[in-house]
mmCIF file of C-alpha atoms in Angstrom:
data_model
loop_
_atom_site.group_PDB
_atom_site.id
_atom_site.type_symbol
_atom_site.label_atom_id
_atom_site.label_comp_id
_atom_site.label_asym_id
_atom_site.label_seq_id
_atom_site.Cartn_x
_atom_site.Cartn_y
_atom_site.Cartn_z
ATOM 1 C CA MET A 38 218.471 75.683 95.967
ATOM 2 C CA CYS A 39 218.135 79.468 96.115
ATOM 3 C CA PHE A 40 216.411 79.233 99.528
ATOM 4 C CA LEU A 41 219.294 77.175 100.943
ATOM 5 C CA GLY A 42 221.162 80.294 102.109
ATOM 6 C CA PHE A 43 218.079 82.360 103.000
ATOM 7 C CA GLY A 44 218.168 81.516 106.725
ATOM 8 C CA SER A 45 221.886 82.101 107.222
ATOM 9 C CA TYR A 46 221.778 85.498 105.441
ATOM 10 C CA PHE A 47 218.624 86.476 107.373
ATOM 11 C CA CYS A 48 220.256 85.684 110.728
ATOM 12 C CA TYR A 49 223.756 86.986 109.842
ATOM 13 C CA ASP A 50 222.549 90.577 110.158
ATOM 14 C CA ASN A 51 220.266 90.014 113.189
ATOM 15 C CA PRO A 52 222.648 92.108 115.354
ATOM 16 C CA ALA A 53 222.524 95.040 112.879
ATOM 17 C CA ALA A 54 218.717 95.005 112.838
ATOM 18 C CA LEU A 55 218.617 95.000 116.663
ATOM 19 C CA GLN A 56 221.728 97.063 117.486
ATOM 20 C CA THR A 57 219.999 99.434 119.951
ATOM 21 C CA GLN A 58 218.199 96.564 121.689
ATOM 22 C CA VAL A 59 221.312 94.338 121.930
ATOM 23 C CA GLN A 60 223.453 97.136 123.396
ATOM 24 C CA ARG A 61 220.734 98.239 125.832
ATOM 25 C CA ASP A 62 219.519 94.812 126.988
ATOM 26 C CA MET A 63 222.948 93.143 127.226
ATOM 27 C CA LYS A 64 224.628 96.349 128.554
ATOM 28 C CA VAL A 65 227.541 96.219 126.077
ATOM 29 C CA ASN A 66 229.469 98.950 124.240
ATOM 30 C CA THR A 67 229.866 99.177 120.457
ATOM 31 C CA ALA A 68 233.212 97.343 120.379
ATOM 32 C CA GLN A 69 231.660 94.370 122.210
ATOM 33 C CA PHE A 70 228.608 94.544 119.928
ATOM 34 C CA MET A 71 230.803 94.441 116.781
ATOM 35 C CA ALA A 72 232.633 91.436 118.239
ATOM 36 C CA LEU A 73 229.449 89.477 117.338
ATOM 37 C CA TYR A 74 230.425 90.014 113.671
ATOM 38 C CA ALA A 75 234.107 89.290 114.353
ATOM 39 C CA TRP A 76 233.245 85.925 115.978
ATOM 40 C CA TYR A 77 231.329 84.971 112.817
ATOM 41 C CA SER A 78 234.399 85.738 110.683
ATOM 42 C CA TRP A 79 237.148 84.100 112.796
ATOM 43 C CA PRO A 80 236.352 80.422 111.983
ATOM 44 C CA ASN A 81 236.143 81.292 108.278
ATOM 45 C CA VAL A 82 239.722 82.551 108.173
ATOM 46 C CA VAL A 83 240.646 78.836 108.325
ATOM 47 C CA LEU A 84 237.464 77.099 107.133
ATOM 48 C CA CYS A 85 237.510 78.692 103.654
ATOM 49 C CA PHE A 86 240.376 76.345 102.818
ATOM 50 C CA PHE A 87 238.621 73.246 104.152
ATOM 51 C CA GLY A 88 234.953 73.789 103.186
ATOM 52 C CA GLY A 89 235.510 72.496 99.640
ATOM 53 C CA PHE A 90 237.737 69.646 100.865
ATOM 54 C CA LEU A 91 235.098 68.498 103.400
ATOM 55 C CA ILE A 92 232.382 68.516 100.721
ATOM 56 C CA ASP A 93 234.528 66.676 98.148
ATOM 57 C CA ARG A 94 236.382 64.104 100.254
ATOM 58 C CA VAL A 95 234.702 63.680 103.650
ATOM 59 C CA PHE A 96 230.922 64.258 103.695
ATOM 60 C CA GLY A 97 229.869 64.496 100.059
ATOM 61 C CA ILE A 98 227.664 67.377 98.868
ATOM 62 C CA ARG A 99 224.363 66.076 100.290
ATOM 63 C CA LEU A 100 225.479 65.210 103.826
ATOM 64 C CA GLY A 101 227.828 68.232 103.901
ATOM 65 C CA THR A 102 224.992 70.648 103.110
ATOM 66 C CA VAL A 103 222.771 69.147 105.833
ATOM 67 C CA ILE A 104 225.602 69.242 108.423
ATOM 68 C CA PHE A 105 226.448 72.893 107.646
ATOM 69 C CA SER A 106 222.722 73.789 107.843
ATOM 70 C CA ILE A 107 222.560 72.126 111.282
ATOM 71 C CA PHE A 108 225.570 74.225 112.413
ATOM 72 C CA VAL A 109 223.730 77.383 111.284
ATOM 73 C CA CYS A 110 220.582 76.356 113.230
ATOM 74 C CA ALA A 111 222.564 75.368 116.343
ATOM 75 C CA GLY A 112 224.560 78.620 116.260
ATOM 76 C CA GLN A 113 221.398 80.731 116.070
ATOM 77 C CA VAL A 114 219.789 78.788 118.971
ATOM 78 C CA VAL A 115 222.899 79.226 121.189
ATOM 79 C CA PHE A 116 222.993 82.931 120.211
ATOM 80 C CA ALA A 117 219.344 83.347 121.261
ATOM 81 C CA LEU A 118 219.867 81.361 124.501
ATOM 82 C CA GLY A 119 222.805 83.631 125.365
ATOM 83 C CA ALA A 120 220.385 86.563 125.235
ATOM 84 C CA LEU A 121 217.654 84.679 127.164
ATOM 85 C CA PHE A 122 220.075 83.849 129.996
ATOM 86 C CA ASN A 123 221.650 87.345 129.863
ATOM 87 C CA THR A 124 225.068 85.786 129.130
ATOM 88 C CA PHE A 125 226.942 87.741 126.456
ATOM 89 C CA TRP A 126 229.842 85.264 126.107
ATOM 90 C CA LEU A 127 227.293 82.562 125.202
ATOM 91 C CA MET A 128 225.968 84.859 122.426
ATOM 92 C CA GLU A 129 229.551 85.100 121.107
ATOM 93 C CA VAL A 130 229.888 81.291 121.179
ATOM 94 C CA GLY A 131 226.625 81.098 119.201
ATOM 95 C CA ARG A 132 227.988 83.449 116.529
ATOM 96 C CA PHE A 133 231.178 81.345 116.297
ATOM 97 C CA ILE A 134 229.154 78.119 115.730
ATOM 98 C CA PHE A 135 226.933 80.008 113.257
ATOM 99 C CA GLY A 136 230.070 81.140 111.371
ATOM 100 C CA ILE A 137 231.340 77.550 111.059
ATOM 101 C CA GLY A 138 228.195 76.658 109.094
ATOM 102 C CA GLY A 139 227.475 79.925 107.270
ATOM 103 C CA GLU A 140 230.352 80.276 104.790
ATOM 104 C CA SER A 141 230.702 76.523 104.173
ATOM 105 C CA LEU A 142 226.986 76.385 103.359
ATOM 106 C CA ALA A 143 227.610 79.017 100.647
ATOM 107 C CA VAL A 144 230.351 76.772 99.165
ATOM 108 C CA ALA A 145 227.900 73.824 99.196
ATOM 109 C CA GLN A 146 225.218 75.942 97.505
ATOM 110 C CA ASN A 147 227.638 76.899 94.703
ATOM 111 C CA THR A 148 228.649 73.235 94.298
ATOM 112 C CA TYR A 149 225.008 72.213 93.833
ATOM 113 C CA ALA A 150 224.558 74.994 91.251
ATOM 114 C CA VAL A 151 227.607 73.921 89.228
ATOM 115 C CA SER A 152 226.611 70.244 89.487
ATOM 116 C CA TRP A 153 223.084 70.891 88.143
ATOM 117 C CA PHE A 154 223.522 73.823 85.766
ATOM 118 C CA LYS A 155 227.092 73.717 84.390
ATOM 119 C CA GLY A 156 227.143 74.602 80.710
ATOM 120 C CA LYS A 157 223.578 75.923 80.916
ATOM 121 C CA GLU A 158 222.281 79.029 82.756
ATOM 122 C CA LEU A 159 225.024 79.020 85.425
ATOM 123 C CA ASN A 160 225.583 82.799 85.563
ATOM 124 C CA LEU A 161 221.850 83.383 85.912
ATOM 125 C CA VAL A 162 221.627 80.761 88.700
ATOM 126 C CA PHE A 163 224.498 82.414 90.607
ATOM 127 C CA GLY A 164 222.736 85.769 90.167
ATOM 128 C CA LEU A 165 219.456 84.331 91.484
ATOM 129 C CA GLN A 166 221.219 82.761 94.490
ATOM 130 C CA LEU A 167 222.801 86.108 95.359
ATOM 131 C CA SER A 168 219.444 87.849 94.930
ATOM 132 C CA MET A 169 217.718 85.417 97.300
ATOM 133 C CA ALA A 170 220.492 85.880 99.875
ATOM 134 C CA ARG A 171 220.093 89.656 99.689
ATOM 135 C CA ILE A 172 216.303 89.345 100.046
ATOM 136 C CA GLY A 173 216.968 87.384 103.270
ATOM 137 C CA SER A 174 219.169 90.222 104.573
ATOM 138 C CA THR A 175 216.569 92.845 103.580
ATOM 139 C CA VAL A 176 213.643 91.052 105.229
ATOM 140 C CA ASN A 177 215.735 90.724 108.418
ATOM 141 C CA MET A 178 216.585 94.457 108.495
ATOM 142 C CA ASN A 179 212.943 95.446 108.180
ATOM 143 C CA ILE A 180 211.171 92.808 110.287
ATOM 144 C CA MET A 181 213.361 92.008 113.339
ATOM 145 C CA GLY A 182 212.649 95.348 115.060
ATOM 146 C CA TRP A 183 208.921 94.712 114.604
ATOM 147 C CA ILE A 184 209.243 91.149 116.002
ATOM 148 C CA TYR A 185 211.078 92.546 119.056
ATOM 149 C CA SER A 186 208.250 95.092 119.636
ATOM 150 C CA ARG A 187 205.593 92.353 119.396
ATOM 151 C CA VAL A 188 207.457 90.121 121.897
ATOM 152 C CA GLN A 189 207.857 93.157 124.189
ATOM 153 C CA ASP A 190 204.084 93.796 124.037
ATOM 154 C CA LEU A 191 203.458 90.138 124.835
ATOM 155 C CA LEU A 192 205.835 89.989 127.822
ATOM 156 C CA GLY A 193 205.090 93.520 128.985
ATOM 157 C CA TYR A 194 208.765 94.533 129.334
ATOM 158 C CA ALA A 195 212.009 94.932 127.358
ATOM 159 C CA GLY A 196 215.132 93.057 128.387
ATOM 160 C CA PRO A 197 217.320 90.010 127.668
ATOM 161 C CA SER A 198 214.288 87.629 127.635
ATOM 162 C CA THR A 199 212.561 89.746 124.972
ATOM 163 C CA LEU A 200 215.755 89.806 122.887
ATOM 164 C CA GLY A 201 216.270 86.043 123.231
ATOM 165 C CA LEU A 202 212.702 85.207 122.185
ATOM 166 C CA ALA A 203 212.908 87.593 119.185
ATOM 167 C CA LEU A 204 216.157 85.891 118.066
ATOM 168 C CA LEU A 205 214.594 82.420 118.476
ATOM 169 C CA ILE A 206 211.675 83.498 116.266
ATOM 170 C CA GLY A 207 214.209 84.775 113.690
ATOM 171 C CA GLY A 208 215.908 81.354 113.875
ATOM 172 C CA VAL A 209 212.819 79.747 112.277
ATOM 173 C CA THR A 210 214.294 80.865 108.918
ATOM 174 C CA CYS A 211 217.335 78.636 109.622
ATOM 175 C CA LEU A 212 214.998 75.657 110.153
ATOM 176 C CA PHE A 213 213.360 76.507 106.818
ATOM 177 C CA SER A 214 216.792 76.432 105.123
ATOM 178 C CA LEU A 215 217.596 73.104 106.826
ATOM 179 C CA GLY A 216 214.338 71.763 105.347
ATOM 180 C CA CYS A 217 215.506 72.969 101.907
ATOM 181 C CA ALA A 218 218.848 71.153 102.423
ATOM 182 C CA LEU A 219 217.033 67.882 103.199
ATOM 183 C CA ILE A 220 214.716 68.238 100.156
ATOM 184 C CA LEU A 221 217.723 69.050 97.912
ATOM 185 C CA ALA A 222 219.578 65.980 99.205
ATOM 186 C CA TYR A 223 216.558 63.810 98.334
ATOM 187 C CA LEU A 224 216.185 65.368 94.857
ATOM 188 C CA ASP A 225 219.914 65.072 94.130
ATOM 189 C CA ARG A 226 219.946 61.422 95.177
ATOM 190 C CA ARG A 227 216.898 60.733 93.002
ATOM 191 C CA ALA A 228 218.545 62.504 90.033
ATOM 192 C CA GLU A 229 221.698 60.436 90.604
ATOM 193 C CA LYS A 230 219.673 57.203 90.317
ATOM 194 C CA LEU A 231 217.475 58.277 87.398
ATOM 195 C CA LEU A 232 220.134 60.072 85.323
ATOM 196 C CA CYS A 233 223.146 58.042 86.523
ATOM 197 C CA LYS A 234 224.916 61.331 87.273
ATOM 198 C CA GLU A 235 227.781 61.774 89.713
ATOM 199 C CA GLN A 236 227.387 63.528 93.047
ATOM 200 C CA GLY A 237 228.508 67.180 92.731
ATOM 201 C CA LYS A 238 232.010 68.167 93.771
ATOM 202 C CA THR A 239 233.515 71.593 94.317
ATOM 203 C CA GLY A 240 236.500 70.684 92.173
ATOM 204 C CA GLU A 241 238.600 72.772 94.568
ATOM 205 C CA VAL A 242 242.112 71.508 95.138
ATOM 206 C CA ILE A 243 243.617 73.550 97.943
ATOM 207 C CA LYS A 244 247.420 73.530 97.990
ATOM 208 C CA LEU A 245 248.906 76.143 100.294
ATOM 209 C CA THR A 246 252.229 75.887 98.429
ATOM 210 C CA ASP A 247 250.493 77.580 95.453
ATOM 211 C CA VAL A 248 250.508 80.863 97.425
ATOM 212 C CA LYS A 249 254.183 81.479 96.555
ATOM 213 C CA ASP A 250 253.269 81.411 92.822
ATOM 214 C CA PHE A 251 250.544 84.080 93.085
ATOM 215 C CA SER A 252 251.153 87.050 90.773
ATOM 216 C CA LEU A 253 251.281 90.717 91.824
ATOM 217 C CA SER A 254 247.934 91.231 90.017
ATOM 218 C CA LEU A 255 246.291 88.607 92.234
ATOM 219 C CA TRP A 256 247.687 90.157 95.438
ATOM 220 C CA LEU A 257 246.308 93.535 94.323
ATOM 221 C CA ILE A 258 242.879 91.917 93.743
ATOM 222 C CA PHE A 259 243.089 90.599 97.342
ATOM 223 C CA VAL A 260 243.865 94.103 98.650
ATOM 224 C CA ILE A 261 240.919 95.601 96.709
ATOM 225 C CA CYS A 262 238.613 92.894 98.104
ATOM 226 C CA VAL A 263 239.643 93.302 101.768
ATOM 227 C CA CYS A 264 239.703 97.125 101.807
ATOM 228 C CA TYR A 265 236.428 97.443 99.895
ATOM 229 C CA TYR A 266 234.297 94.997 101.879
ATOM 230 C CA ALA A 267 235.752 96.358 105.139
ATOM 231 C CA ALA A 268 234.043 99.671 104.315
ATOM 232 C CA VAL A 269 230.678 98.078 103.430
ATOM 233 C CA PHE A 270 229.721 95.243 105.826
ATOM 234 C CA PRO A 271 230.900 96.804 109.135
ATOM 235 C CA PHE A 272 229.219 100.070 108.044
ATOM 236 C CA ILE A 273 225.888 98.270 107.505
ATOM 237 C CA GLY A 274 226.406 96.546 110.865
ATOM 238 C CA LEU A 275 226.524 99.962 112.565
ATOM 239 C CA GLY A 276 224.349 101.868 110.080
ATOM 240 C CA LYS A 277 220.963 101.800 111.790
ATOM 241 C CA VAL A 278 222.012 103.829 114.860
ATOM 242 C CA PHE A 279 224.095 106.151 112.613
ATOM 243 C CA PHE A 280 220.961 107.156 110.660
ATOM 244 C CA ILE A 281 218.948 107.591 113.854
ATOM 245 C CA GLU A 282 221.612 109.788 115.497
ATOM 246 C CA LYS A 283 222.900 111.886 112.592
ATOM 247 C CA PHE A 284 219.806 112.227 110.398
ATOM 248 C CA ARG A 285 217.150 111.911 113.147
ATOM 249 C CA PHE A 286 215.435 108.989 111.394
ATOM 250 C CA SER A 287 212.851 106.835 113.181
ATOM 251 C CA PRO A 288 213.986 103.205 113.843
ATOM 252 C CA GLN A 289 211.735 102.006 110.967
ATOM 253 C CA GLU A 290 213.187 104.555 108.503
ATOM 254 C CA ALA A 291 216.727 103.745 109.672
ATOM 255 C CA SER A 292 216.148 100.005 109.095
ATOM 256 C CA ALA A 293 214.722 100.707 105.644
ATOM 257 C CA ILE A 294 217.647 102.891 104.498
ATOM 258 C CA ASN A 295 220.199 100.529 106.044
ATOM 259 C CA SER A 296 218.811 97.645 103.976
ATOM 260 C CA ILE A 297 218.675 99.585 100.664
ATOM 261 C CA VAL A 298 222.157 98.288 99.693
ATOM 262 C CA TYR A 299 220.793 94.713 99.801
ATOM 263 C CA ILE A 300 217.475 95.682 98.153
ATOM 264 C CA ILE A 301 219.328 97.214 95.179
ATOM 265 C CA SER A 302 221.811 94.365 94.888
ATOM 266 C CA ALA A 303 219.042 91.717 94.665
ATOM 267 C CA PRO A 304 217.789 92.741 91.173
ATOM 268 C CA MET A 305 220.996 94.481 89.992
ATOM 269 C CA SER A 306 223.480 91.609 90.532
ATOM 270 C CA PRO A 307 222.196 89.438 87.640
ATOM 271 C CA VAL A 308 221.890 92.569 85.424
ATOM 272 C CA PHE A 309 225.459 93.733 86.126
ATOM 273 C CA GLY A 310 226.689 90.142 85.716
ATOM 274 C CA LEU A 311 225.284 90.080 82.170
ATOM 275 C CA LEU A 312 226.650 93.570 81.455
ATOM 276 C CA VAL A 313 230.212 92.689 82.534
ATOM 277 C CA ASP A 314 229.994 89.408 80.571
ATOM 278 C CA LYS A 315 228.956 91.275 77.412
ATOM 279 C CA VAL A 316 231.352 94.260 77.661
ATOM 280 C CA GLY A 317 234.466 92.947 79.466
ATOM 281 C CA LYS A 318 236.872 95.679 80.727
ATOM 282 C CA ASN A 319 236.701 94.368 84.313
ATOM 283 C CA ILE A 320 239.226 96.818 85.821
ATOM 284 C CA ILE A 321 237.254 99.836 84.560
ATOM 285 C CA TRP A 322 234.060 98.486 86.159
ATOM 286 C CA VAL A 323 235.860 97.890 89.470
ATOM 287 C CA LEU A 324 237.308 101.428 89.301
ATOM 288 C CA CYS A 325 233.813 102.896 88.761
ATOM 289 C CA ALA A 326 232.440 100.901 91.711
ATOM 290 C CA VAL A 327 235.236 101.972 94.106
ATOM 291 C CA VAL A 328 235.024 105.665 93.123
ATOM 292 C CA THR A 329 231.218 105.617 93.554
ATOM 293 C CA THR A 330 231.580 103.991 97.002
ATOM 294 C CA LEU A 331 234.129 106.632 98.048
ATOM 295 C CA ALA A 332 231.746 109.380 96.931
ATOM 296 C CA SER A 333 228.879 107.891 98.961
ATOM 297 C CA HIS A 334 231.007 107.582 102.148
ATOM 298 C CA ILE A 335 232.213 111.192 101.787
ATOM 299 C CA MET A 336 228.613 112.357 101.342
ATOM 300 C CA LEU A 337 227.538 110.494 104.489
ATOM 301 C CA ALA A 338 230.505 111.816 106.476
ATOM 302 C CA PHE A 339 230.618 115.501 105.550
ATOM 303 C CA THR A 340 227.146 116.501 104.322
ATOM 304 C CA PHE A 341 223.577 116.457 105.577
ATOM 305 C CA TRP A 342 222.213 115.710 102.110
ATOM 306 C CA ASN A 343 219.415 113.175 101.978
ATOM 307 C CA PRO A 344 221.272 109.917 102.828
ATOM 308 C CA TRP A 345 219.033 107.912 100.463
ATOM 309 C CA ILE A 346 221.171 109.289 97.586
ATOM 310 C CA ALA A 347 224.446 108.059 99.101
ATOM 311 C CA MET A 348 223.017 104.678 100.117
ATOM 312 C CA CYS A 349 221.489 104.041 96.669
ATOM 313 C CA LEU A 350 224.876 104.844 95.098
ATOM 314 C CA LEU A 351 226.523 102.443 97.553
ATOM 315 C CA GLY A 352 224.011 99.719 96.614
ATOM 316 C CA VAL A 353 224.704 100.093 92.880
ATOM 317 C CA ALA A 354 228.497 100.189 93.433
ATOM 318 C CA TYR A 355 228.450 97.133 95.726
ATOM 319 C CA SER A 356 226.502 95.087 93.139
ATOM 320 C CA LEU A 357 228.814 96.156 90.308
ATOM 321 C CA LEU A 358 232.013 95.398 92.229
ATOM 322 C CA ALA A 359 230.922 91.849 93.096
ATOM 323 C CA CYS A 360 230.194 91.084 89.424
ATOM 324 C CA ALA A 361 233.471 92.543 88.115
ATOM 325 C CA LEU A 362 236.025 91.698 90.847
ATOM 326 C CA TRP A 363 235.472 88.019 91.695
ATOM 327 C CA PRO A 364 235.651 86.697 88.086
ATOM 328 C CA MET A 365 239.035 88.472 87.621
ATOM 329 C CA VAL A 366 240.720 85.822 89.783
ATOM 330 C CA ALA A 367 240.015 83.247 87.062
ATOM 331 C CA PHE A 368 241.892 85.409 84.506
ATOM 332 C CA VAL A 369 245.145 85.639 86.513
ATOM 333 C CA VAL A 370 245.337 82.130 88.015
ATOM 334 C CA PRO A 371 245.778 78.775 86.233
ATOM 335 C CA GLU A 372 242.770 76.499 86.639
ATOM 336 C CA HIS A 373 244.492 74.066 89.051
ATOM 337 C CA GLN A 374 245.147 76.951 91.476
ATOM 338 C CA LEU A 375 241.617 78.427 91.387
ATOM 339 C CA GLY A 376 240.455 76.652 94.556
ATOM 340 C CA THR A 377 243.467 77.918 96.511
ATOM 341 C CA ALA A 378 243.110 81.469 95.151
ATOM 342 C CA TYR A 379 239.379 81.745 95.984
ATOM 343 C CA GLY A 380 239.919 80.072 99.373
ATOM 344 C CA PHE A 381 242.725 82.518 100.176
ATOM 345 C CA MET A 382 240.645 85.489 98.986
ATOM 346 C CA GLN A 383 237.713 84.509 101.234
ATOM 347 C CA SER A 384 240.073 83.776 104.108
ATOM 348 C CA ILE A 385 241.762 87.193 104.134
ATOM 349 C CA GLN A 386 238.400 88.873 103.483
ATOM 350 C CA ASN A 387 237.099 87.259 106.692
ATOM 351 C CA LEU A 388 240.276 88.160 108.575
ATOM 352 C CA GLY A 389 239.914 91.784 107.388
ATOM 353 C CA LEU A 390 236.203 91.885 108.329
ATOM 354 C CA ALA A 391 236.900 90.488 111.821
ATOM 355 C CA VAL A 392 239.681 92.989 112.562
ATOM 356 C CA ILE A 393 237.872 95.980 111.015
ATOM 357 C CA ALA A 394 234.606 95.135 112.850
ATOM 358 C CA ILE A 395 236.365 95.354 116.227
ATOM 359 C CA ALA A 396 238.334 98.469 115.158
ATOM 360 C CA ALA A 397 235.119 100.176 113.945
ATOM 361 C CA GLY A 398 233.416 99.497 117.283
ATOM 362 C CA MET A 399 236.368 100.922 119.222
ATOM 363 C CA ILE A 400 236.555 104.041 117.011
ATOM 364 C CA LEU A 401 232.834 104.642 117.479
ATOM 365 C CA ASP A 402 233.084 104.267 121.278
ATOM 366 C CA THR A 403 236.022 106.693 121.576
ATOM 367 C CA ARG A 404 235.722 109.129 118.652
ATOM 368 C CA GLY A 405 232.179 109.058 117.246
ATOM 369 C CA TYR A 406 230.602 108.663 113.808
ATOM 370 C CA LEU A 407 232.587 111.326 111.908
ATOM 371 C CA PHE A 408 235.900 109.588 112.668
ATOM 372 C CA LEU A 409 234.322 106.238 111.781
ATOM 373 C CA GLU A 410 233.198 107.522 108.356
ATOM 374 C CA VAL A 411 236.692 108.982 107.743
ATOM 375 C CA PHE A 412 238.124 105.554 108.663
ATOM 376 C CA PHE A 413 235.799 103.792 106.173
ATOM 377 C CA SER A 414 236.678 106.395 103.504
ATOM 378 C CA ALA A 415 240.391 105.684 104.121
ATOM 379 C CA CYS A 416 239.740 101.942 103.574
ATOM 380 C CA VAL A 417 238.051 102.737 100.226
ATOM 381 C CA CYS A 418 240.997 105.032 99.290
ATOM 382 C CA LEU A 419 243.397 102.106 99.843
ATOM 383 C CA SER A 420 241.158 100.001 97.620
ATOM 384 C CA LEU A 421 241.207 102.770 94.962
ATOM 385 C CA LEU A 422 245.007 102.909 95.091
ATOM 386 C CA ALA A 423 245.159 99.139 94.562
ATOM 387 C CA VAL A 424 242.794 99.393 91.535
ATOM 388 C CA VAL A 425 244.986 102.077 89.915
ATOM 389 C CA MET A 426 248.112 99.972 90.572
ATOM 390 C CA LEU A 427 246.342 96.908 89.139
ATOM 391 C CA TYR A 428 245.499 98.868 85.971
ATOM 392 C CA PHE A 429 249.162 99.790 85.394
ATOM 393 C CA VAL A 430 250.569 96.374 86.395
ATOM 394 C CA ASN A 431 248.090 94.709 84.013
ATOM 395 C CA HIS A 432 248.974 97.199 81.244
ATOM 396 C CA LEU A 433 252.756 96.804 81.662
ATOM 397 C CA THR A 434 252.684 92.990 81.867
ATOM 398 C CA GLY A 435 250.313 92.674 78.896
ATOM 399 C CA GLY A 436 247.620 91.060 81.063
ATOM 400 C CA ASP A 437 244.089 90.332 79.869
ATOM 401 C CA LEU A 438 242.109 91.791 82.800
ATOM 402 C CA ASN A 439 241.003 94.848 80.859
ATOM 403 C CA TRP A 440 240.256 93.200 77.538
ATOM 404 C CA SER A 441 236.866 93.744 75.982
ATOM 405 C CA ALA A 442 234.603 90.691 75.784
ATOM 406 C CA LYS A 443 234.917 90.724 71.954
ATOM 407 C CA LYS A 444 238.738 90.618 72.072
ATOM 408 C CA ARG A 445 238.688 87.840 74.677
ATOM 409 C CA ALA A 446 236.247 85.728 72.619
ATOM 410 C CA LYS A 447 238.308 86.323 69.438
ATOM 411 C CA LEU A 448 241.577 85.211 71.077
ATOM 412 C CA GLN A 449 239.934 82.195 72.731
ATOM 413 C CA LYS A 450 238.561 81.195 69.339
ATOM 414 C CA ALA A 451 242.008 81.571 67.770
ATOM 415 C CA ALA A 452 243.615 79.517 70.572
ATOM 416 C CA ALA A 453 240.987 76.792 70.154
ATOM 417 C CA SER A 454 241.488 76.573 66.377
ATOM 418 C CA GLU A 455 245.296 76.458 66.895
ATOM 419 C CA LYS A 456 244.860 73.470 69.220
ATOM 420 C CA GLU A 457 242.710 71.665 66.658
ATOM 421 C CA SER A 458 245.220 72.219 63.862
#
């Protein structure tokens, strides 16, 4: 189950691991290069609302997971063929197909987890899934450059053919994940027969009319999410060349430092998940994460200090934010609107990532890395402003977002005993 998303996370950041090679071999500028990330995000602006529906009502969890895995494989193959034939628009089509499968596969993975582990070690399972995804991203960052060099040695020249073959080799991980999807389908079907259990469902009911009932707190959570991730993922997408140019790192060192955010988040996500569960005070944790991220971007922009410090801080902050921000949605939305709220949050996150990816590429082409870092810092500042507003809105409306875990458990206990009496 944990390996289900390994291939899609490995291949998602293929462009980042091979930024220099893609731009040189395909003769594209940074804005066109970042469009490869935007094309991944565009289908998910809409699909986030339908992924759960397709799994619940149309395909079922088993067939749905296999179909989404096939989309991921097909997208990676088309992406690689685009490079082989020196046709950049075909690479963009490949990323679009890849995007159709990628996010929906994550929804299917979560559905399997809830179906098998609900009421048991669910938080731990979610933490392990995230860790495995991050390991996929890390392996990609550190191995794709090496694969490209080996293919270049074999062919005797660098160019679109070398790039295409390297991407096809990377696509083997998607086949591995498809194999996992088929094995999971078999195991789930067997469990259904032996244990007479129902096939897993997402439980998501998406009703777009619910959007008008969203509270101000929820809209602020959306703003924090979009502005924060816009300063992390596009930065990692462009990070490798940044470290080579500003800090004079070798390509291997640049790949290593660019993947440190994922390396840190693999073991830290389950740890921070437990910590936030035990302590509560979600808004304070989110505030700490955003301030730390702002500090790391300012260090990268305006100093020549060892960038390992800033990137390690960014890794810790990124892990902490994910554990504290996403569960907050469940505190401000009634249960029947959860599917819509999470779908909407993912949708605008993807819209933000698509727009910011293209904007980041254009800024880099016209103004350079300093302006780009200032731009990312401004995104984090907007996120910080939204956190501060959320703190006061929550305080003034008597919300429960900043309760300690003890207080929350006490009040839930009291509510439960009231119901019984």
